XYZ file of C-alpha atoms in Angstrom:
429
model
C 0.000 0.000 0.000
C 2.794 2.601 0.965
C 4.420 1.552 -2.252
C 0.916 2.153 -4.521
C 1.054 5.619 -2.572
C 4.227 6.853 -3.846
C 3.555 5.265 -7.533
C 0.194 7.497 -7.461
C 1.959 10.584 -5.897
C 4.379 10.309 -8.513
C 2.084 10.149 -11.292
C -0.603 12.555 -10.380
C 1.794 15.257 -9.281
C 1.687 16.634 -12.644
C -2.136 17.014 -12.448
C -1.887 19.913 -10.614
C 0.357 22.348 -12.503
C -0.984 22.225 -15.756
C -1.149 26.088 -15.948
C 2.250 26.541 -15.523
C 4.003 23.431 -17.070
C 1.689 24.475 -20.886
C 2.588 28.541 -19.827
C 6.362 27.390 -19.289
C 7.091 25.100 -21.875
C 4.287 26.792 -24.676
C 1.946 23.982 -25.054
C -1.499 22.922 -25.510
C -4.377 21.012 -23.148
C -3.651 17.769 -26.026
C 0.197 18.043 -25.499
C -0.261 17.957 -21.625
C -2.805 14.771 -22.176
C -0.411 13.228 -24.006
C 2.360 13.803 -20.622
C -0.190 12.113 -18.560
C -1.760 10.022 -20.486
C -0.078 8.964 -23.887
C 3.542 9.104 -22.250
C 3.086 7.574 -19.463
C -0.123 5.085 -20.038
C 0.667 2.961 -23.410
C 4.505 2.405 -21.790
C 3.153 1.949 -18.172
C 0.923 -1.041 -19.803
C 3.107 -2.561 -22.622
C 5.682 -2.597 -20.325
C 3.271 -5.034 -17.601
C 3.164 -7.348 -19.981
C 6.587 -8.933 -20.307
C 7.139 -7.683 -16.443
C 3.946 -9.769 -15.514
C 5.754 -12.929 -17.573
C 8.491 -12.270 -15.384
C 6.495 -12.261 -11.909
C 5.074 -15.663 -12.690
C 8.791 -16.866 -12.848
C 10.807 -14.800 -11.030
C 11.418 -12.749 -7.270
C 8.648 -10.363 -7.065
C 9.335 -8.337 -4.710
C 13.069 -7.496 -6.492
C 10.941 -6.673 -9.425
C 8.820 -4.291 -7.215
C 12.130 -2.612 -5.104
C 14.137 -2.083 -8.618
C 10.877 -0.613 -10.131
C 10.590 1.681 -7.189
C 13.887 3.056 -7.957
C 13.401 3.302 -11.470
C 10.124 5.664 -11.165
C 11.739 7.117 -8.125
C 14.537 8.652 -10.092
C 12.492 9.373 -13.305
C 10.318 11.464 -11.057
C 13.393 13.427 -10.198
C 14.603 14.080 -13.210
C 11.170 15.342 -14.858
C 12.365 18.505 -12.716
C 15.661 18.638 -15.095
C 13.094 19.098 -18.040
C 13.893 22.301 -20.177
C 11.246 20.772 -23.275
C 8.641 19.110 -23.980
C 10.437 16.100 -25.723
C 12.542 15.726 -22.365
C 9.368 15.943 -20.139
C 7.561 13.003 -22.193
C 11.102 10.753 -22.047
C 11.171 11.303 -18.282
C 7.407 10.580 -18.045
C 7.889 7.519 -20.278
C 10.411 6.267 -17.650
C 7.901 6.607 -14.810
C 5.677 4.697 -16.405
C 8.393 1.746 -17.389
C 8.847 2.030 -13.318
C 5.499 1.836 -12.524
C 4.345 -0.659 -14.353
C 6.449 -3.645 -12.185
C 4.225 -3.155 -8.752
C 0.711 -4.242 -9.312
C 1.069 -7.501 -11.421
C 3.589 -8.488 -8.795
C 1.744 -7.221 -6.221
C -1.715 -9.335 -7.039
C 0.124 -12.369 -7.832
C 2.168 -12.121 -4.035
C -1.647 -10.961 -2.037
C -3.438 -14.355 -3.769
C -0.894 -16.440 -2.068
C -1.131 -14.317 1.033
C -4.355 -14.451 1.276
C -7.367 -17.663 0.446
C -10.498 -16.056 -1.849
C -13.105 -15.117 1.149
C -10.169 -12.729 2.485
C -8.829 -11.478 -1.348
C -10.870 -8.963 -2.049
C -10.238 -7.271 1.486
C -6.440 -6.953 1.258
C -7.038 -5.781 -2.139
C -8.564 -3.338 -0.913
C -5.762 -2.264 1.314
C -3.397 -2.300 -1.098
C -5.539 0.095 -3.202
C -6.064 2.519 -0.919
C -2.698 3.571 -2.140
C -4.295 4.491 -5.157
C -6.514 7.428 -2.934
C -3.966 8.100 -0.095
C -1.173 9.294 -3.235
C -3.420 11.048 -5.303
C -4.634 13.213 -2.518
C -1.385 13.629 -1.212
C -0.251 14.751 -4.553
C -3.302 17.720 -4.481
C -2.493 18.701 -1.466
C 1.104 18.542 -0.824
C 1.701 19.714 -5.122
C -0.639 22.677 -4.600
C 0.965 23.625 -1.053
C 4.615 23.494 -2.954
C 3.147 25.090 -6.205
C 1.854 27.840 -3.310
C 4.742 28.320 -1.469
C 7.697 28.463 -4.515
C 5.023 29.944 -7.047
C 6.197 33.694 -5.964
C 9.567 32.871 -6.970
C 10.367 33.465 -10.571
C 13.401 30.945 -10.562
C 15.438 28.642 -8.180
C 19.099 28.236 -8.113
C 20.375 25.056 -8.226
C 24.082 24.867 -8.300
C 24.423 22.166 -10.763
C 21.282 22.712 -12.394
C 21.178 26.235 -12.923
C 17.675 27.925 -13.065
C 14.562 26.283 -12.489
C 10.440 26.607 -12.764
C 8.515 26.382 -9.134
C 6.959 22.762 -11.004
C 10.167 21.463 -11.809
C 11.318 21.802 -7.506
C 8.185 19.765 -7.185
C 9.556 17.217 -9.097
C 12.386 16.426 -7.312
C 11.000 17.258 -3.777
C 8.444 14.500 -4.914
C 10.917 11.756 -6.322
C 14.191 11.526 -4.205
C 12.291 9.631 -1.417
C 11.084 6.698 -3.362
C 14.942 5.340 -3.022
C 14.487 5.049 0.310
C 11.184 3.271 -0.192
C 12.788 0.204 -2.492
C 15.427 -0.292 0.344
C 12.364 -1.124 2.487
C 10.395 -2.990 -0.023
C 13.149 -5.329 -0.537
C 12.942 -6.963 2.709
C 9.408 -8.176 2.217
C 9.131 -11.962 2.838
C 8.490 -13.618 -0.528
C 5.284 -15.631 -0.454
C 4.967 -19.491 -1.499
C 3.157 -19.724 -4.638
C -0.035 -21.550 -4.198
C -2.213 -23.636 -6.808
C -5.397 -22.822 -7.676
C -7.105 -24.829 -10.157
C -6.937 -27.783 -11.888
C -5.478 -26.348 -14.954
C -2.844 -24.738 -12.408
C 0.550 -26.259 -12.100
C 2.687 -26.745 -8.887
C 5.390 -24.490 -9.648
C 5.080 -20.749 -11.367
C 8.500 -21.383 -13.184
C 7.082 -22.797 -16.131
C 9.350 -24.198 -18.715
C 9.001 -22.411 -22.166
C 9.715 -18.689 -22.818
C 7.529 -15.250 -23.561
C 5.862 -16.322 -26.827
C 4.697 -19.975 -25.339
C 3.649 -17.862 -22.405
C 1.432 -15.427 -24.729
C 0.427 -18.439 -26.577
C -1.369 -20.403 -23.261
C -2.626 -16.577 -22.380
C -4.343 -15.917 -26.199
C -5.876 -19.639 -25.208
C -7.200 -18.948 -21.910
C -8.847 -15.697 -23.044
C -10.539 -17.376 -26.269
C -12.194 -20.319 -24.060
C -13.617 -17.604 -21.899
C -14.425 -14.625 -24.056
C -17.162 -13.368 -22.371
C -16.035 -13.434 -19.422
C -12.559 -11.466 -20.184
C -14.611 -8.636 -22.547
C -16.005 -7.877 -19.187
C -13.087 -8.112 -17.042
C -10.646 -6.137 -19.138
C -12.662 -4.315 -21.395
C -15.601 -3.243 -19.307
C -12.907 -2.495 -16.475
C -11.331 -0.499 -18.771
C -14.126 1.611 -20.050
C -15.124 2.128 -16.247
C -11.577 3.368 -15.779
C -12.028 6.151 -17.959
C -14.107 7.753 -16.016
C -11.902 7.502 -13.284
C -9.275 9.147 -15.213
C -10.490 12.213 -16.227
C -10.141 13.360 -12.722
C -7.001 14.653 -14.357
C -8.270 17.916 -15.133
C -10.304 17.926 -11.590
C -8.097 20.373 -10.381
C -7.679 22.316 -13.269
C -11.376 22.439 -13.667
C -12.113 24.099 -10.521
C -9.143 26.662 -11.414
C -10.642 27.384 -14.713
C -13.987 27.422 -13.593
C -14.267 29.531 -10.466
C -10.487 31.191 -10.381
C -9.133 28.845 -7.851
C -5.778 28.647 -6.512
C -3.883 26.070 -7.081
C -3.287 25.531 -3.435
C -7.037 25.526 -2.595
C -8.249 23.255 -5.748
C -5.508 21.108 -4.808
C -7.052 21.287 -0.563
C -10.563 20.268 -1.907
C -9.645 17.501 -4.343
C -6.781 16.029 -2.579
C -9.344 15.640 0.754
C -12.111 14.152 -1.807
C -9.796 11.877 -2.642
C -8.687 10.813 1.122
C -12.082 10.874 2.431
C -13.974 9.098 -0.133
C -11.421 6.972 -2.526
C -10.615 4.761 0.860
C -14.486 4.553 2.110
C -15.476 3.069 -1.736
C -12.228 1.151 -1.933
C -12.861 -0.217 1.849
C -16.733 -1.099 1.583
C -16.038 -2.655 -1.908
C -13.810 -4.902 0.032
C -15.774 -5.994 2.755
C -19.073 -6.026 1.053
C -17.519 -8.404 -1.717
C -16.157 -10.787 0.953
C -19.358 -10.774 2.689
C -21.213 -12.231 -0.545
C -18.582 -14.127 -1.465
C -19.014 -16.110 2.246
C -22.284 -16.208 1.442
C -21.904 -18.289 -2.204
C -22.357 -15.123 -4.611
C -19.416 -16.131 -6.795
C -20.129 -12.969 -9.310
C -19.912 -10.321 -6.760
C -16.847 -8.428 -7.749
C -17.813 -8.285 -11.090
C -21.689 -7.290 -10.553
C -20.626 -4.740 -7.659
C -18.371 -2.855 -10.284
C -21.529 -3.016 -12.795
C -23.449 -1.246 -10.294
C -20.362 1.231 -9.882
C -20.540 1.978 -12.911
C -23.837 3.135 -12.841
C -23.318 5.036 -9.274
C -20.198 7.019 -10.952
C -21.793 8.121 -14.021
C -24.909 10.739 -12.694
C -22.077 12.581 -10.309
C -19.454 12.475 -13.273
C -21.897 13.941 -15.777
C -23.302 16.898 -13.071
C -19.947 18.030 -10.957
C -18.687 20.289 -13.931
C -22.344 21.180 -14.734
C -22.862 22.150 -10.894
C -23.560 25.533 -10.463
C -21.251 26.766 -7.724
C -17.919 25.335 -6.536
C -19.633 24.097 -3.169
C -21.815 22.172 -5.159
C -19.255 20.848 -7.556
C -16.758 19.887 -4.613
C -19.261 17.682 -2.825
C -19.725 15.624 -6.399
C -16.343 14.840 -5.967
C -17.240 12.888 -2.751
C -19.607 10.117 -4.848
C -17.444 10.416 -7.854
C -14.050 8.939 -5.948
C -16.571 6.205 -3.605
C -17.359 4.484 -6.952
C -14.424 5.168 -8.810
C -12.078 3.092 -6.016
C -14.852 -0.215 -7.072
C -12.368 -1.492 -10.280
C -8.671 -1.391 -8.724
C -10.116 -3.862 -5.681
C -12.838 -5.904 -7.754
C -11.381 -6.442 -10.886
C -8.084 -7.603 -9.894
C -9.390 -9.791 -7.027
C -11.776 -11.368 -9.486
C -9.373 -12.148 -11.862
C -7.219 -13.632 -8.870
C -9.799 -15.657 -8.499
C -10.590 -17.323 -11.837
C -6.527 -17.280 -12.924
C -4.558 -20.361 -13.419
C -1.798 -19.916 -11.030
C 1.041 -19.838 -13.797
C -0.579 -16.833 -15.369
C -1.577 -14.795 -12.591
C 1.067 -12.406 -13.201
C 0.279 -12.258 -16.843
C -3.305 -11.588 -16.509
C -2.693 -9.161 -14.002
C -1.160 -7.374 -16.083
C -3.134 -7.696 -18.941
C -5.501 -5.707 -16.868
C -3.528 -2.729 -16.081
C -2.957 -3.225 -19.994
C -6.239 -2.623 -21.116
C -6.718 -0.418 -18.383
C -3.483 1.291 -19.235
C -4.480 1.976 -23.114
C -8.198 2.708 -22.940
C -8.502 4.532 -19.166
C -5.118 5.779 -18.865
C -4.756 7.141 -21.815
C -8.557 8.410 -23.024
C -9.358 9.363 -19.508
C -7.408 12.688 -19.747
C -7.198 12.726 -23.457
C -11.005 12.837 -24.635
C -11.759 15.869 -22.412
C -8.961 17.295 -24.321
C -9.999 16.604 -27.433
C -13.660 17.948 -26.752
C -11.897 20.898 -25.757
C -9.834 21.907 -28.422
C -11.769 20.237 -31.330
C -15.496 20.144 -30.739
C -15.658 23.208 -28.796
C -12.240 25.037 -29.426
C -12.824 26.845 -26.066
C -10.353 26.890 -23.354
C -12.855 27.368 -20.768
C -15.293 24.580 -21.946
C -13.560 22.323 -19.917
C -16.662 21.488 -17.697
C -18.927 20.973 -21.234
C -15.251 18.438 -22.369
C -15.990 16.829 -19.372
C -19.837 16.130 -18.801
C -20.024 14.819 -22.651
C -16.864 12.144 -21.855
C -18.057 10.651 -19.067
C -22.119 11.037 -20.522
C -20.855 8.822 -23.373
C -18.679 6.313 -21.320
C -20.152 5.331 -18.803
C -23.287 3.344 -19.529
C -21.102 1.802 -22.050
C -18.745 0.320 -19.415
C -21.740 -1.290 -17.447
C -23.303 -2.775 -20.131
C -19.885 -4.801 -20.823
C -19.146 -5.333 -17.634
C -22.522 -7.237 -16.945
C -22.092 -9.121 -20.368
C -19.729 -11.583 -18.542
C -21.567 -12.554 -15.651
C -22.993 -15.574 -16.348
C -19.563 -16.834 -17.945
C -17.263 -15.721 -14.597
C -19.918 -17.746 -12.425
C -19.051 -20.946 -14.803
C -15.256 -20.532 -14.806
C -15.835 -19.842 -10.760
C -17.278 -23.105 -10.363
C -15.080 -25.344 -12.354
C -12.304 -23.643 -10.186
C -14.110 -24.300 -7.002
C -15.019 -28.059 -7.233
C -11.682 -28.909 -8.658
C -10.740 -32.000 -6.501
C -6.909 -30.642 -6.435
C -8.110 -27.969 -4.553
């Protein structure tokens, strides 16, 4: 959890200086997208691919420490950006980082945990996901705040700086200290699961026979992935275009950076955890009671809960109004990174945990990752080609998305209940 803190601190830091990163470096609302989305998302998920290969087969939680030091120091050096070019490389680096925790991190929390208890620790894990993004509003606007008055900062080897670029690296160095600690994690055993599991995760056979058993997996069961991955990822997209939350209220109502960053960093704190938490426990709690579909039909009904809040907070007609949307937009949007996962957990042969772990934060990576911030964009400066239609961008996006994503997410049902059961009355198990 500390370590899915830090990942999201480090990626959502750039959220809230979007003013002066486009003023500084003399680029548009698409170009900045493209920083926290394009950069960032398509390597963040190609590159979970072959890492999620190599946590079915290898140490995970060395993956996880040297990944920690990779984003750690790409974070940095996104502060040593002068262009735009260098500010995507960096950002590309973050997201090679980034992308070896969480299909190492599922795979090690399925053999810490049995199924009844998954979805709990899951839940845990993801409040990472709430606990870094608000710290990121809070503590990025409070630095934006405090170095914003000064026009430049001397750095003796570095010469001078932008106030963004000292948030960088206040942001960054600490993550080194953080993969010291997460290398002394005990390594768990791996456990079976299945009777198409086998004993031991290192699997003879290289990357391609390991794509080929995954491409045969997700034919037998097509249903039943469309809805995991692809309605997960449509759902996801909504999450994402919190990304111009903060700018939003800045846009909208002249907001400091310091104060949009106060309201939607505690939105994120407050509710993110509660919605990650009760998705959690209330999952268990029907899975104890024999309702094998209930991650995937609680993040249906998410879906449905996020989308009337997404489509009216930039609509609302004061800021009060708009910040307490916020607090029903982050409960439902925390229902995917627990549900999802765990319910993939829970249907995965053990040798491709890893891989289908990360075949979610794939899909998840492409389609949420990088449309969540991008398709406000593009509403922005192609439909409307109005700076301040932001809040129009916005309501349209998420409008169009989201009863999409429940619709695909419910077409698997009936399929994840069959794949549950052949898993449960397996005889190995």
């Amino acid at each position: 959890m500390v370590a899915y803190t830090f990942s999201f601190l480090d990626r959502q830091i750039l959220n809230l200086m979007v003013g002066p990163i486009e003023h500084d470096l003399g680029i548009t609302d698409s170009q900045f997208a493209l920083l926290t989305g394009g950069a960032f998302g398509i390597f963040y998920t190609v590159m979970g691919l072959p890492l999620g290969w190599l946590a079915d087969r290898l140490s995970r939680k060395w993956i996880v420490a040297a990944g920690i030091a990779c984003w750690s120091v790409m974070t940095a050096a996104c502060g040593l950006a002068g262009s735009f070019s260098q500010l995507m490389l960096t950002r590309i680096g973050v997201g090679v980082g980034e992308a070896t925790l969480s299909p190492s991190a599922y795979s090690m929390l399925a053999d810490y945990f049995d199924r009844a208890r998954l979805p709990r620790a899951m839940s845990v894990y993801t409040c990472g996901i709430f606990i870094g993004a608000g710290t990121a509003m809070m503590l990025g606007g409070a630095v934006v705040s405090a170095v914003g008055h000064t026009p430049g900062i001397h750095l003796a080897a570095f010469g001078i700086t932008h106030a963004w670029q000292v948030v960088f690296l206040i942001v960054g160095l600490p993550g080194l200290v953080l993969a010291l600690w997460l290398a002394t994690l005990r390594e768990p055993v791996r456990r079976d699961h299945g009777a198409d599991s086998v004993a031991v995760a290192r699997a003879s056979g290289g990357i391609a026979a390991g794509l080929r058993e995954l491409a045969a997996f997700l034919a037998r069961y097509p249903r039943m992935c469309i809805a995991l991955f692809f309605g997960s990822a449509l759902f996801s997209i909504l999450g994402y275009t919190d990304t111009w939350y903060p700018e939003l209220f800045i846009r909208t109502w002249g907001w400091s950076a310091s104060r949009s960053g106060l309201v939607n960093g505690s939105a994120s704190l407050i509710a993110g955890p509660l919605g990650l938490l009760f998705a959690g426990w209330y999952s268990s709690r029907l899975l104890a009671r024999h309702q094998v579909d209930a991650c995937l039909r609680l993040t249906a009904f998410g879906a449905i809960g996020i989308t009337l809040p997404a489509i009216l907070m930039p609509l609302a007609p004061s800021p009060e109004t708009m910040a307490l949307c916020l607090l029903p937009l982050k409960f439902f949007v925390g229902f995917p990174p627990v549900l999802i996962p765990s319910a993939i957990q829970m249907v995965a042969p053990n040798r491709l945990r890893g891989q289908l772990g990360a075949l979610f934060l794939f899909t998840v990576g492409i389609i949420g990752v990088s449309c969540g911030p991008i398709l406000p964009a593009l509403f922005t400066d192609y439909v409307f080609k109005d700076h301040d239609s932001l809040r129009y961008s916005l309501a349209w996006s998420t409008g169009l998305v989201g009863p999409l994503a429940c619709a695909v997410l419910w077409l698997g049902l009936r399929q994840y209940r069959s794949r549950f059961e052949e898993m449960a009355n397996d005889v190995r198990i």
